[in-house]
Every structure is written in C-alpha cells, then in structure tokens.
PDB file of C-alpha atoms and ligand atoms in Angstrom:
ATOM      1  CA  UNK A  19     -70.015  13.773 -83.539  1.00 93.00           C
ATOM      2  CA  UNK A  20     -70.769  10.344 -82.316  1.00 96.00           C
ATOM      3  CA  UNK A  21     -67.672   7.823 -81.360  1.00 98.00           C
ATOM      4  CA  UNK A  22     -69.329   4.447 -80.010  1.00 97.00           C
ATOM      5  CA  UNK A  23     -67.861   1.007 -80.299  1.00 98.00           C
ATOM      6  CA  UNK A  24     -70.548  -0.951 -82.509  1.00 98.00           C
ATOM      7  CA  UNK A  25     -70.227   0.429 -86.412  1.00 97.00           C
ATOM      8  CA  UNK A  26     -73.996  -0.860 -87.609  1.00 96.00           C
ATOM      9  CA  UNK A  27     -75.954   1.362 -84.957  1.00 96.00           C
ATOM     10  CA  UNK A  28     -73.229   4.124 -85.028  1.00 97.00           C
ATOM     11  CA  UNK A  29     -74.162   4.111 -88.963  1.00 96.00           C
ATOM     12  CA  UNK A  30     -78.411   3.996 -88.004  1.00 97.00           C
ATOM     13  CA  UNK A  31     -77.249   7.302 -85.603  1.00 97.00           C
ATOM     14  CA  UNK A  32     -75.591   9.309 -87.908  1.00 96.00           C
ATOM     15  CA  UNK A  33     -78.484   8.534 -90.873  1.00 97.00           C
ATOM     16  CA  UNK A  34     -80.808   9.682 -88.281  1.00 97.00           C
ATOM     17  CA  UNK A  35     -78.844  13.221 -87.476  1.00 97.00           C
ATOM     18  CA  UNK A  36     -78.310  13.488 -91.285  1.00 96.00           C
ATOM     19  CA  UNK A  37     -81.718  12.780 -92.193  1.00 97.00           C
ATOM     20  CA  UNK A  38     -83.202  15.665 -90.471  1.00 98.00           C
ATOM     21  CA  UNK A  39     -80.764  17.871 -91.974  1.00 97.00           C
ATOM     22  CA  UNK A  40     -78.013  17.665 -89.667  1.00 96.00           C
ATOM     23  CA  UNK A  41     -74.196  17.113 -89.216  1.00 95.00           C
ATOM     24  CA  UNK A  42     -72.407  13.929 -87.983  1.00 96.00           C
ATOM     25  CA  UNK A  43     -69.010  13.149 -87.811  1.00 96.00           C
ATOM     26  CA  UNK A  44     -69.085   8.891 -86.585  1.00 96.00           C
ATOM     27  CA  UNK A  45     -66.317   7.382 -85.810  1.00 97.00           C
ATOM     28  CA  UNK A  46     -65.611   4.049 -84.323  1.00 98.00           C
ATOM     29  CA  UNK A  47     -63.651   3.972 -80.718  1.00 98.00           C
ATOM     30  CA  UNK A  48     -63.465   2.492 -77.722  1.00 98.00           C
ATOM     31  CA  UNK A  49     -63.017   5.076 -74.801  1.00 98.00           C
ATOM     32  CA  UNK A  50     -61.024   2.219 -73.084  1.00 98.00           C
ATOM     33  CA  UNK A  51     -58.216   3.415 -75.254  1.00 98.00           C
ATOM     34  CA  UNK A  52     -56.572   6.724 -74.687  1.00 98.00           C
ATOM     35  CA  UNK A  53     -54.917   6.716 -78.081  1.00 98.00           C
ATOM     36  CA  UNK A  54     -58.686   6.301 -79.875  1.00 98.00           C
ATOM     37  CA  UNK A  55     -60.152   8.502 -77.414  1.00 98.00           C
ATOM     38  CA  UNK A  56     -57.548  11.423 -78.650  1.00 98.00           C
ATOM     39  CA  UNK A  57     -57.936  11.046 -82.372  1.00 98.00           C
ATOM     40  CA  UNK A  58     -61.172  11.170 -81.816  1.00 98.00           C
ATOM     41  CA  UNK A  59     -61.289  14.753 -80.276  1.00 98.00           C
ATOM     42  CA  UNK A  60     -58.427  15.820 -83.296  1.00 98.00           C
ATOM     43  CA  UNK A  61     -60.890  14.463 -85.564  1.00 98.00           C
ATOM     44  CA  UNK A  62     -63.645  16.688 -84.494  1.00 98.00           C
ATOM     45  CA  UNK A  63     -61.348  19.808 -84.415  1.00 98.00           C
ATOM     46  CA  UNK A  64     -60.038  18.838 -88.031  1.00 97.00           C
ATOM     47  CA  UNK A  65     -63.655  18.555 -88.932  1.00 96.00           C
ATOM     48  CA  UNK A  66     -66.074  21.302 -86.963  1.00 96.00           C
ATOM     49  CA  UNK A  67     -62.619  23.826 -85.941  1.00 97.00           C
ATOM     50  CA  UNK A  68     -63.491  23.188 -82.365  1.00 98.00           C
ATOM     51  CA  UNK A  69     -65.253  21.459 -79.902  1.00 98.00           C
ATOM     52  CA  UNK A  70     -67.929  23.521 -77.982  1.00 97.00           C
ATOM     53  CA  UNK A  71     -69.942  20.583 -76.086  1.00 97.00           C
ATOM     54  CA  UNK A  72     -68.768  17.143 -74.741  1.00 98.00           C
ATOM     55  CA  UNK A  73     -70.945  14.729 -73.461  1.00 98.00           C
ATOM     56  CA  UNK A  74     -69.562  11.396 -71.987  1.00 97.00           C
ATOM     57  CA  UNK A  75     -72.078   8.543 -71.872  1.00 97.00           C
ATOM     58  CA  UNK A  76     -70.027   5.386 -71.897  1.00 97.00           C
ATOM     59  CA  UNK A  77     -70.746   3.576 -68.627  1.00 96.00           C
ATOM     60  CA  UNK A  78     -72.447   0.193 -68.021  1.00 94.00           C
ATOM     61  CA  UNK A  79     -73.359  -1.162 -64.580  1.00 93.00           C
ATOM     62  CA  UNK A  80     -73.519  -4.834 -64.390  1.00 93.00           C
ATOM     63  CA  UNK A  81     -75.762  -7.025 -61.659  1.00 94.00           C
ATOM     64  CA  UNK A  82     -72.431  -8.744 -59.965  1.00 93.00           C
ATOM     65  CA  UNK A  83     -71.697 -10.616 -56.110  1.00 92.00           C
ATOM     66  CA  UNK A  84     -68.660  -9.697 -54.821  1.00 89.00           C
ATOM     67  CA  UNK A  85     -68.351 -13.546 -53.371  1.00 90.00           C
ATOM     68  CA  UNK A  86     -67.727 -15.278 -56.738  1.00 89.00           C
ATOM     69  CA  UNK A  87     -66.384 -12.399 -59.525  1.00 91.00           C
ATOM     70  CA  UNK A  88     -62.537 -12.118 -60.243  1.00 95.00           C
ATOM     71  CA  UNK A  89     -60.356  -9.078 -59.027  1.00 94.00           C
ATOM     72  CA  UNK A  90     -59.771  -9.160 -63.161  1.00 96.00           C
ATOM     73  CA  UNK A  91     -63.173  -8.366 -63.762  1.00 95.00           C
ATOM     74  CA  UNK A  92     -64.042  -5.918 -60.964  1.00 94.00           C
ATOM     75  CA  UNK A  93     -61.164  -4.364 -62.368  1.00 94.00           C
ATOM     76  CA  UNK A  94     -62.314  -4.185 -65.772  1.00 95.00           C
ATOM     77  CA  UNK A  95     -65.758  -2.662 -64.507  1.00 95.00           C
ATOM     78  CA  UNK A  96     -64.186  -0.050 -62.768  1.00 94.00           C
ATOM     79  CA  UNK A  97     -62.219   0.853 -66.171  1.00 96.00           C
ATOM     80  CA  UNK A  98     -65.580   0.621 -68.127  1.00 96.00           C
ATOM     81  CA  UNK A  99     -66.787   3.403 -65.826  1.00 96.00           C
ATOM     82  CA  UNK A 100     -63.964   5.506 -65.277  1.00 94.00           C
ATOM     83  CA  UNK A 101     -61.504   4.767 -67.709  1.00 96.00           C
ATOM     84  CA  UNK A 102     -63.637   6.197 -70.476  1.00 97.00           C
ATOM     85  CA  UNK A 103     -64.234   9.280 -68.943  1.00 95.00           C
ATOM     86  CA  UNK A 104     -60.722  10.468 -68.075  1.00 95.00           C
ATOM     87  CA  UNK A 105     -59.413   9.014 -71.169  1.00 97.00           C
ATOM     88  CA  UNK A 106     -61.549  11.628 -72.709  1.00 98.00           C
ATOM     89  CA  UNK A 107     -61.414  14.358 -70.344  1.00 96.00           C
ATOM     90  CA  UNK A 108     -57.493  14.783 -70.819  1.00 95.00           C
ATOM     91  CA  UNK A 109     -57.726  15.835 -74.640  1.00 98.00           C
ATOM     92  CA  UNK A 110     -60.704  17.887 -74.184  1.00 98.00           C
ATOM     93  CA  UNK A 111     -59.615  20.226 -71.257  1.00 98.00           C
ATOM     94  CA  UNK A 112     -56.318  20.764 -73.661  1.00 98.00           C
ATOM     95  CA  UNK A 113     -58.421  21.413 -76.542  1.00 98.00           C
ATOM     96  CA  UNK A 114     -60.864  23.955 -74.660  1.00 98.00           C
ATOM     97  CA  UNK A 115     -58.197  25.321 -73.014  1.00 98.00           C
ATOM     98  CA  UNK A 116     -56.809  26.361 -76.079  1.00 98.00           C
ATOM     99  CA  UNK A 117     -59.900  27.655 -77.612  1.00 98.00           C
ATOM    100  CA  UNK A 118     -61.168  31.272 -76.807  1.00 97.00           C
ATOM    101  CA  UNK A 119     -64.462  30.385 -75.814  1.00 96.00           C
ATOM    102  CA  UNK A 120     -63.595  27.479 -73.911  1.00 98.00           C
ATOM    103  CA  UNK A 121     -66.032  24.438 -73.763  1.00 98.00           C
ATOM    104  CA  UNK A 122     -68.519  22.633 -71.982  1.00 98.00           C
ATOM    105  CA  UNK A 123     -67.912  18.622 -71.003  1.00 97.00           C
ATOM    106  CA  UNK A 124     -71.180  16.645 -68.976  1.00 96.00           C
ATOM    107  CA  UNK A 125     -71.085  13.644 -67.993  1.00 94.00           C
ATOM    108  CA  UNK A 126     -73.547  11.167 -67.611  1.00 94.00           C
ATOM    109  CA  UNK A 127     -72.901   9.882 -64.066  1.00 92.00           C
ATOM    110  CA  UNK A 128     -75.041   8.054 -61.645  1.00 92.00           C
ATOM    111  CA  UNK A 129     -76.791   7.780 -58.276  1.00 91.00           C
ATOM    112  CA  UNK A 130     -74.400   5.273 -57.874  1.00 91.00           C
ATOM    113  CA  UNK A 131     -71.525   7.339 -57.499  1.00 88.00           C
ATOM    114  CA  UNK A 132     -73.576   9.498 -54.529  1.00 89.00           C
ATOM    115  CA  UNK A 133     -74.821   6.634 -52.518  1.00 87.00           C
ATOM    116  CA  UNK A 134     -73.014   2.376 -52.813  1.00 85.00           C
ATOM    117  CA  UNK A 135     -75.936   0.106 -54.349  1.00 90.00           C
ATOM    118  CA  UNK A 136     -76.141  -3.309 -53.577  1.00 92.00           C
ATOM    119  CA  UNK A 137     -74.588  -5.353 -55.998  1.00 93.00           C
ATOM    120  CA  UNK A 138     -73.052  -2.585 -57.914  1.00 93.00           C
ATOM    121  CA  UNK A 139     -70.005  -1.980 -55.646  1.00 91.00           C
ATOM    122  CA  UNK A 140     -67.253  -1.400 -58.472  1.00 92.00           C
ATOM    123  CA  UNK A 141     -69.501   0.189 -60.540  1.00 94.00           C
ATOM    124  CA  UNK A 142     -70.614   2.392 -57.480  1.00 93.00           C
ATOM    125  CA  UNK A 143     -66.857   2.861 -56.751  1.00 91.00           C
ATOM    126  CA  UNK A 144     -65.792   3.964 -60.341  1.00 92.00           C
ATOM    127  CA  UNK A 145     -68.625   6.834 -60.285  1.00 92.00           C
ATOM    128  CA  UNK A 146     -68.307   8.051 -56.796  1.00 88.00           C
ATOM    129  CA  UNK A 147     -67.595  11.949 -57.474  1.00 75.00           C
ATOM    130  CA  UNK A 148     -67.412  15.143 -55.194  1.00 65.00           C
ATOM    131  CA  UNK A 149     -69.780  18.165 -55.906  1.00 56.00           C
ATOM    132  CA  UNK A 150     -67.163  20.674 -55.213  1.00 52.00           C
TER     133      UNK A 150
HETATM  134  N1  LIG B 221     -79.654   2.910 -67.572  1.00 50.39           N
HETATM  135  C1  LIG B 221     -79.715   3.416 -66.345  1.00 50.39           C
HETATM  136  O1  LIG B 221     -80.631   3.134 -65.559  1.00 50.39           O
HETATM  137  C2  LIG B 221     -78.660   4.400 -65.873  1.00 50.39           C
HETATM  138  C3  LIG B 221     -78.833   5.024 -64.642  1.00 50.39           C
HETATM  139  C4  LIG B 221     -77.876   5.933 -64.211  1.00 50.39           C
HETATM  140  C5  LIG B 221     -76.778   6.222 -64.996  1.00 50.39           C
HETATM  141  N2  LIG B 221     -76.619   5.585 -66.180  1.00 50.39           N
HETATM  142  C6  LIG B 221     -75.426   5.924 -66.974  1.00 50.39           C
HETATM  143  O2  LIG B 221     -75.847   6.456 -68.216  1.00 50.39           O
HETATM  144  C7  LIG B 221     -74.900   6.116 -69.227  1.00 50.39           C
HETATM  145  C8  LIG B 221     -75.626   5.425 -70.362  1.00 50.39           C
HETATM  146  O3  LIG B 221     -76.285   4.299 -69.820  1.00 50.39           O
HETATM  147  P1  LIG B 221     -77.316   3.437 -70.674  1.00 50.39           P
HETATM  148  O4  LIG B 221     -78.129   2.644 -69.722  1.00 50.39           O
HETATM  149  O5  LIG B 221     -77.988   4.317 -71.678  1.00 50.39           O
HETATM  150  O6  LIG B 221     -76.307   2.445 -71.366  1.00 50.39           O
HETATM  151  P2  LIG B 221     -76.305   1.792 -72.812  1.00 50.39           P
HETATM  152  O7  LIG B 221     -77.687   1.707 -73.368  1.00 50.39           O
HETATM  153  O8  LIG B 221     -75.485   0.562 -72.704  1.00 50.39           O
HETATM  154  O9  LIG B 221     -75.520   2.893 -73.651  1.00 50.39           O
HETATM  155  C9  LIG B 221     -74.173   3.124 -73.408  1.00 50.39           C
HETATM  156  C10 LIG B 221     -73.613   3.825 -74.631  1.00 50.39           C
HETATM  157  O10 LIG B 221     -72.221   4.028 -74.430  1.00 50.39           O
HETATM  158  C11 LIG B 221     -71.492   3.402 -75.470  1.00 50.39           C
HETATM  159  N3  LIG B 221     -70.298   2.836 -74.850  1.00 50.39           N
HETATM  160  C12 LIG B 221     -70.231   1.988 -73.797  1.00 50.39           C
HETATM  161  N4  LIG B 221     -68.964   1.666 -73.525  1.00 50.39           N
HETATM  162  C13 LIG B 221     -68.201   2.327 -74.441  1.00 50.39           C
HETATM  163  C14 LIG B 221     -66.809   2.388 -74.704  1.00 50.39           C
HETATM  164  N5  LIG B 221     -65.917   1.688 -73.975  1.00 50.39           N
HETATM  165  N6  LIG B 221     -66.372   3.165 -75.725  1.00 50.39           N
HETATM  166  C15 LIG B 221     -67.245   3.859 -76.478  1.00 50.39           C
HETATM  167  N7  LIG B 221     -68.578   3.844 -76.278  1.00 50.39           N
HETATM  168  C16 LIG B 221     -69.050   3.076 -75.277  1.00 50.39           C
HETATM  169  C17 LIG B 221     -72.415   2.338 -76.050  1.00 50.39           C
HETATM  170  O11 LIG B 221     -72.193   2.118 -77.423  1.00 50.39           O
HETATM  171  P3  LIG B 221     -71.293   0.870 -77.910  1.00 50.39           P
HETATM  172  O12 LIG B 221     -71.766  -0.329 -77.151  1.00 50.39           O
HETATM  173  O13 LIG B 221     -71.547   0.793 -79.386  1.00 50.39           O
HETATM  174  O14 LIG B 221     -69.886   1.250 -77.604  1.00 50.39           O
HETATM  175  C18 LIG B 221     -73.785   3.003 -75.880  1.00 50.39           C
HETATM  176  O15 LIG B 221     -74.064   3.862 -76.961  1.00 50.39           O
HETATM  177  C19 LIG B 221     -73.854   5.216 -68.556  1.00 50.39           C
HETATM  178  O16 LIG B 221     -72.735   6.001 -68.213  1.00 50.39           O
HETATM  179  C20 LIG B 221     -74.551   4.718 -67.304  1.00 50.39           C
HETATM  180  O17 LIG B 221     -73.638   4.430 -66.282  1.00 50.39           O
HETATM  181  C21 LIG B 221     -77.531   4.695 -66.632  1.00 50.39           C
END
C-alpha cells in the first residue's frame, strides 16, 4: 500500500508494483490529516486483513534563515516532519496491538534529528528522537 499526496505518480507507483506481478492498494492522503491518515490504515486492514510492516517516509527539509521566515511557517515545517508521523503512528500501534503477530513501523528519520544543522533548525527540531 502506497498513500502519497500527488495522484499521477501515486498511479506510475502502483503500475510499477503491479507490473511485476505485485499488489498495491494507492490511495491519496495527506499525513497532515489524522482523519486521512486513519482511513488509510482501515483501508489496508479491509483490504490485506492486517498490517504487518509500516514505513513512514513523509518528511521534507527545506533550506530556511531563521532571521526572515514566519513563526507560521516554521510551524508548518515542524508539522510536515512530525505531524505525519504521529498522525500515523496512533492507528497503527492500535491496529498491531490488536493483531496476534503484532507489527513492525520504521521510520525514515534523519541525521538531523541526532545532531541541529545549520539552516534546518525546525526541521532538525521536528526529528530530534531518543534511542532508548
Ligand atoms: N533526501 C535526503 O537527503 C534525506 C536525508 C535524510 C532523511 N531524509 C528523509 O527521508 C524521507 C524522504 O525524503 P526524500 O528526500 O526522499 O523526499 P521526497 O523525494 O520529497 O519524498 C517524500 C515522499 O513523501 C511523500 N510525502 C511528503 N509529505 C507528505 C504528506 N504530508 N502526506 C503524504 N505523503 C507525503 C511525498 O509524496 P507526495 O509529495 O506525493 O505527497 C514523497 O513520496 C523524509 O522523511 C526526509 O526527511 C531525506
């Protein structure tokens, strides 16, 4: 299952899986909404019964100084970053909770979130994580 925002390369994806014989479920969503993010996990329970492996990819880092960009947009790139992955990770843990084999979700962080890079500091903010 693939559930990016752009339908004409979400289409190219899924002809590609499908072409070498594969499955794909594509749907259209923007992790920035919880609502989309949760029919999208029903969806792929409906479909495949469960959902063994998440990955979340959606992230984008933008070049930005901190001396002329509004509090609005450092806002929104913090959202783009972390937003989309806890919009996600609530309906998954509930659905591999409930599953007997549990589940697997990755996440495609980045050096970022380990060390602040110039220029990057909400994006470095919204992927800072702690190895446990
Ligand atoms: N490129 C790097 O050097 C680098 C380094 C370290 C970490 N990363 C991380 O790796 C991940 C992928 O990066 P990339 O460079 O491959 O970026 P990319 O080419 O822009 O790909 C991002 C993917 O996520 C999807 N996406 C973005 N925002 C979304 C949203 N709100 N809802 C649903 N889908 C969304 C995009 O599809 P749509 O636009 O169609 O939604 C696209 O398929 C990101 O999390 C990034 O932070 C990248």
């Amino acid at each position: 299952m693939v559930a990016p925002r752009r339908a004409p390369e979400l289409a190219s994806v899924a002809e590609a899986v499908l072409a070498v014989g594969g499955t794909c479920l594509d749907i259209v969503a923007d992790a920035l909404d919880p609502q989309a993010a949760a029919e999208v996990v029903a969806s792929a329970v409906t479909t495949f019964g469960s959902v063994g492996i998440a990955l979340l990819n959606a992230g984008q880092g933008p070049d930005i100084s901190m001396d002329d960009v509004s509090t609005d947009h450092l806002s929104r790139i913090m959202a783009l970053n972390y937003d989309v992955v806890v919009n996600y990770l609530n309906p998954l843990i509930r659905q591999m909770k409930s599953q007997p084999d549990g589940g697997l979700i990755a996440h495609t962080n980045s050096l970022a979130g380990l060390m602040g890079i110039p220029r990057h500091g909400p994006y470095s903010a919204a992927r800072q994580r702690r190895v446990p």
